[in-house]
């Protein structure tokens, strides 16, 4: 089974959302993301609705949201490109991408969404898909996690923390999800990895080129309406796979029971569900949106 690890530079865009009778407010919040490279997720395409229960999780998704200081974006991207990680070699790993938030009316790679610093999602999001939650927990409690986060020694850990403080505003904000209703296309090729990590050239001055485009929609659904919301999505007719440039879709259900370092209780300002659609590029997304 192919696995994919991509340094996906994403653009999360804020747009007007559509109305739905299931969310808590009169609208959802739409965002979009541009990223780098063909996305592959080896996920089941079977979409089975359970009328009286929540949908079964297909995959487990771990995210971390970062607010990068103005003028430090290229340095932040270089740190990710140069990090030590064996992620692609680990049991249960499926896919990784780094997303850079942009505004829809920006030119590709023109910069970062100016509103991102006031948004709980920040201006960068790391996005990792695991086969099962236990695979993620095994990684988080193992040596590979320490290596990737500079924790192999006290000096390395302190150095990592100092560098983070110089680049980030505030601490990263992790959020975890059950991946539902996943569907994807099979990629023609998977990006090269070296010792379990993506091989990418980054100079710390210029932003990395976009490799894909991700559109996200946020939904605020009370627990009493969760089953109805999920069944509504499970029973809808989707023609995404017929669209040129479509790569992957998943509905993410927030795992509110997740625990760990840096994990805070979910506030009312955070969505309970997020749809994530990956496109080959921004033009493919625009063609779908305007079609």
PDB file of N, CA and C in Angstrom, residues 68-79 100 111-112 123-124 167 204-208:
ATOM      1  N   UNK A  68       2.394  32.087  12.538  1.00  0.00           N
ATOM      2  CA  UNK A  68       3.784  32.455  12.240  1.00  0.00           C
ATOM      3  C   UNK A  68       3.905  33.969  12.188  1.00  0.00           C
ATOM      4  N   UNK A  69       4.945  34.482  12.814  1.00  0.00           N
ATOM      5  CA  UNK A  69       5.172  35.931  12.830  1.00  0.00           C
ATOM      6  C   UNK A  69       5.381  36.488  11.424  1.00  0.00           C
ATOM      7  N   UNK A  70       5.000  37.750  11.257  1.00  0.00           N
ATOM      8  CA  UNK A  70       5.148  38.399   9.962  1.00  0.00           C
ATOM      9  C   UNK A  70       6.615  38.395   9.541  1.00  0.00           C
ATOM     10  N   UNK A  71       6.855  38.006   8.292  1.00  0.00           N
ATOM     11  CA  UNK A  71       8.206  37.983   7.764  1.00  0.00           C
ATOM     12  C   UNK A  71       8.989  36.724   8.095  1.00  0.00           C
ATOM     13  N   UNK A  72       8.384  35.782   8.833  1.00  0.00           N
ATOM     14  CA  UNK A  72       9.088  34.563   9.233  1.00  0.00           C
ATOM     15  C   UNK A  72       8.554  33.310   8.535  1.00  0.00           C
ATOM     16  N   UNK A  73       7.658  33.492   7.584  1.00  0.00           N
ATOM     17  CA  UNK A  73       7.010  32.341   6.958  1.00  0.00           C
ATOM     18  C   UNK A  73       7.999  31.430   6.245  1.00  0.00           C
ATOM     19  N   UNK A  74       8.903  32.002   5.457  1.00  0.00           N
ATOM     20  CA  UNK A  74       9.866  31.186   4.708  1.00  0.00           C
ATOM     21  C   UNK A  74      10.783  30.413   5.655  1.00  0.00           C
ATOM     22  N   UNK A  75      11.159  31.033   6.783  1.00  0.00           N
ATOM     23  CA  UNK A  75      11.989  30.342   7.767  1.00  0.00           C
ATOM     24  C   UNK A  75      11.222  29.194   8.408  1.00  0.00           C
ATOM     25  N   UNK A  76       9.951  29.417   8.663  1.00  0.00           N
ATOM     26  CA  UNK A  76       9.110  28.373   9.238  1.00  0.00           C
ATOM     27  C   UNK A  76       9.022  27.182   8.283  1.00  0.00           C
ATOM     28  N   UNK A  77       8.819  27.460   7.020  1.00  0.00           N
ATOM     29  CA  UNK A  77       8.733  26.379   6.026  1.00  0.00           C
ATOM     30  C   UNK A  77      10.053  25.624   5.913  1.00  0.00           C
ATOM     31  N   UNK A  78      11.152  26.331   5.990  1.00  0.00           N
ATOM     32  CA  UNK A  78      12.458  25.676   5.907  1.00  0.00           C
ATOM     33  C   UNK A  78      12.672  24.745   7.094  1.00  0.00           C
ATOM     34  N   UNK A  79      12.209  25.150   8.260  1.00  0.00           N
ATOM     35  CA  UNK A  79      12.349  24.289   9.438  1.00  0.00           C
ATOM     36  C   UNK A  79      11.629  22.970   9.228  1.00  0.00           C
ATOM     37  N   UNK A 100      -0.531  26.193   4.103  1.00  0.00           N
ATOM     38  CA  UNK A 100      -0.313  27.622   4.314  1.00  0.00           C
ATOM     39  C   UNK A 100      -1.601  28.363   3.972  1.00  0.00           C
ATOM     40  N   UNK A 111       1.554  35.370  -0.488  1.00  0.00           N
ATOM     41  CA  UNK A 111       1.687  35.704   0.920  1.00  0.00           C
ATOM     42  C   UNK A 111       0.676  34.969   1.765  1.00  0.00           C
ATOM     43  N   UNK A 112       0.473  35.449   2.981  1.00  0.00           N
ATOM     44  CA  UNK A 112      -0.391  34.775   3.944  1.00  0.00           C
ATOM     45  C   UNK A 112      -1.626  35.604   4.196  1.00  0.00           C
ATOM     46  N   UNK A 123      -2.107  30.664  10.599  1.00  0.00           N
ATOM     47  CA  UNK A 123      -1.818  30.792   9.178  1.00  0.00           C
ATOM     48  C   UNK A 123      -1.113  29.567   8.583  1.00  0.00           C
ATOM     49  N   UNK A 124      -0.812  28.574   9.404  1.00  0.00           N
ATOM     50  CA  UNK A 124      -0.275  27.294   8.930  1.00  0.00           C
ATOM     51  C   UNK A 124      -0.932  26.162   9.702  1.00  0.00           C
ATOM     52  N   UNK A 167       9.914  32.426  15.822  1.00  0.00           N
ATOM     53  CA  UNK A 167       9.148  32.313  14.580  1.00  0.00           C
ATOM     54  C   UNK A 167       7.644  32.395  14.815  1.00  0.00           C
ATOM     55  N   UNK A 204      14.734  29.330   3.088  1.00  0.00           N
ATOM     56  CA  UNK A 204      14.420  30.177   4.230  1.00  0.00           C
ATOM     57  C   UNK A 204      14.157  31.623   3.868  1.00  0.00           C
ATOM     58  N   UNK A 205      14.195  31.933   2.579  1.00  0.00           N
ATOM     59  CA  UNK A 205      13.950  33.297   2.109  1.00  0.00           C
ATOM     60  C   UNK A 205      12.670  33.370   1.284  1.00  0.00           C
ATOM     61  N   UNK A 206      12.525  32.420   0.375  1.00  0.00           N
ATOM     62  CA  UNK A 206      11.363  32.384  -0.497  1.00  0.00           C
ATOM     63  C   UNK A 206      10.366  31.329  -0.019  1.00  0.00           C
ATOM     64  N   UNK A 207       9.071  31.622  -0.186  1.00  0.00           N
ATOM     65  CA  UNK A 207       8.049  30.651   0.159  1.00  0.00           C
ATOM     66  C   UNK A 207       8.132  29.460  -0.791  1.00  0.00           C
ATOM     67  N   UNK A 208       7.840  28.285  -0.288  1.00  0.00           N
ATOM     68  CA  UNK A 208       7.829  27.097  -1.130  1.00  0.00           C
ATOM     69  C   UNK A 208       6.670  27.164  -2.117  1.00  0.00           C
TER      70      UNK A 208
END
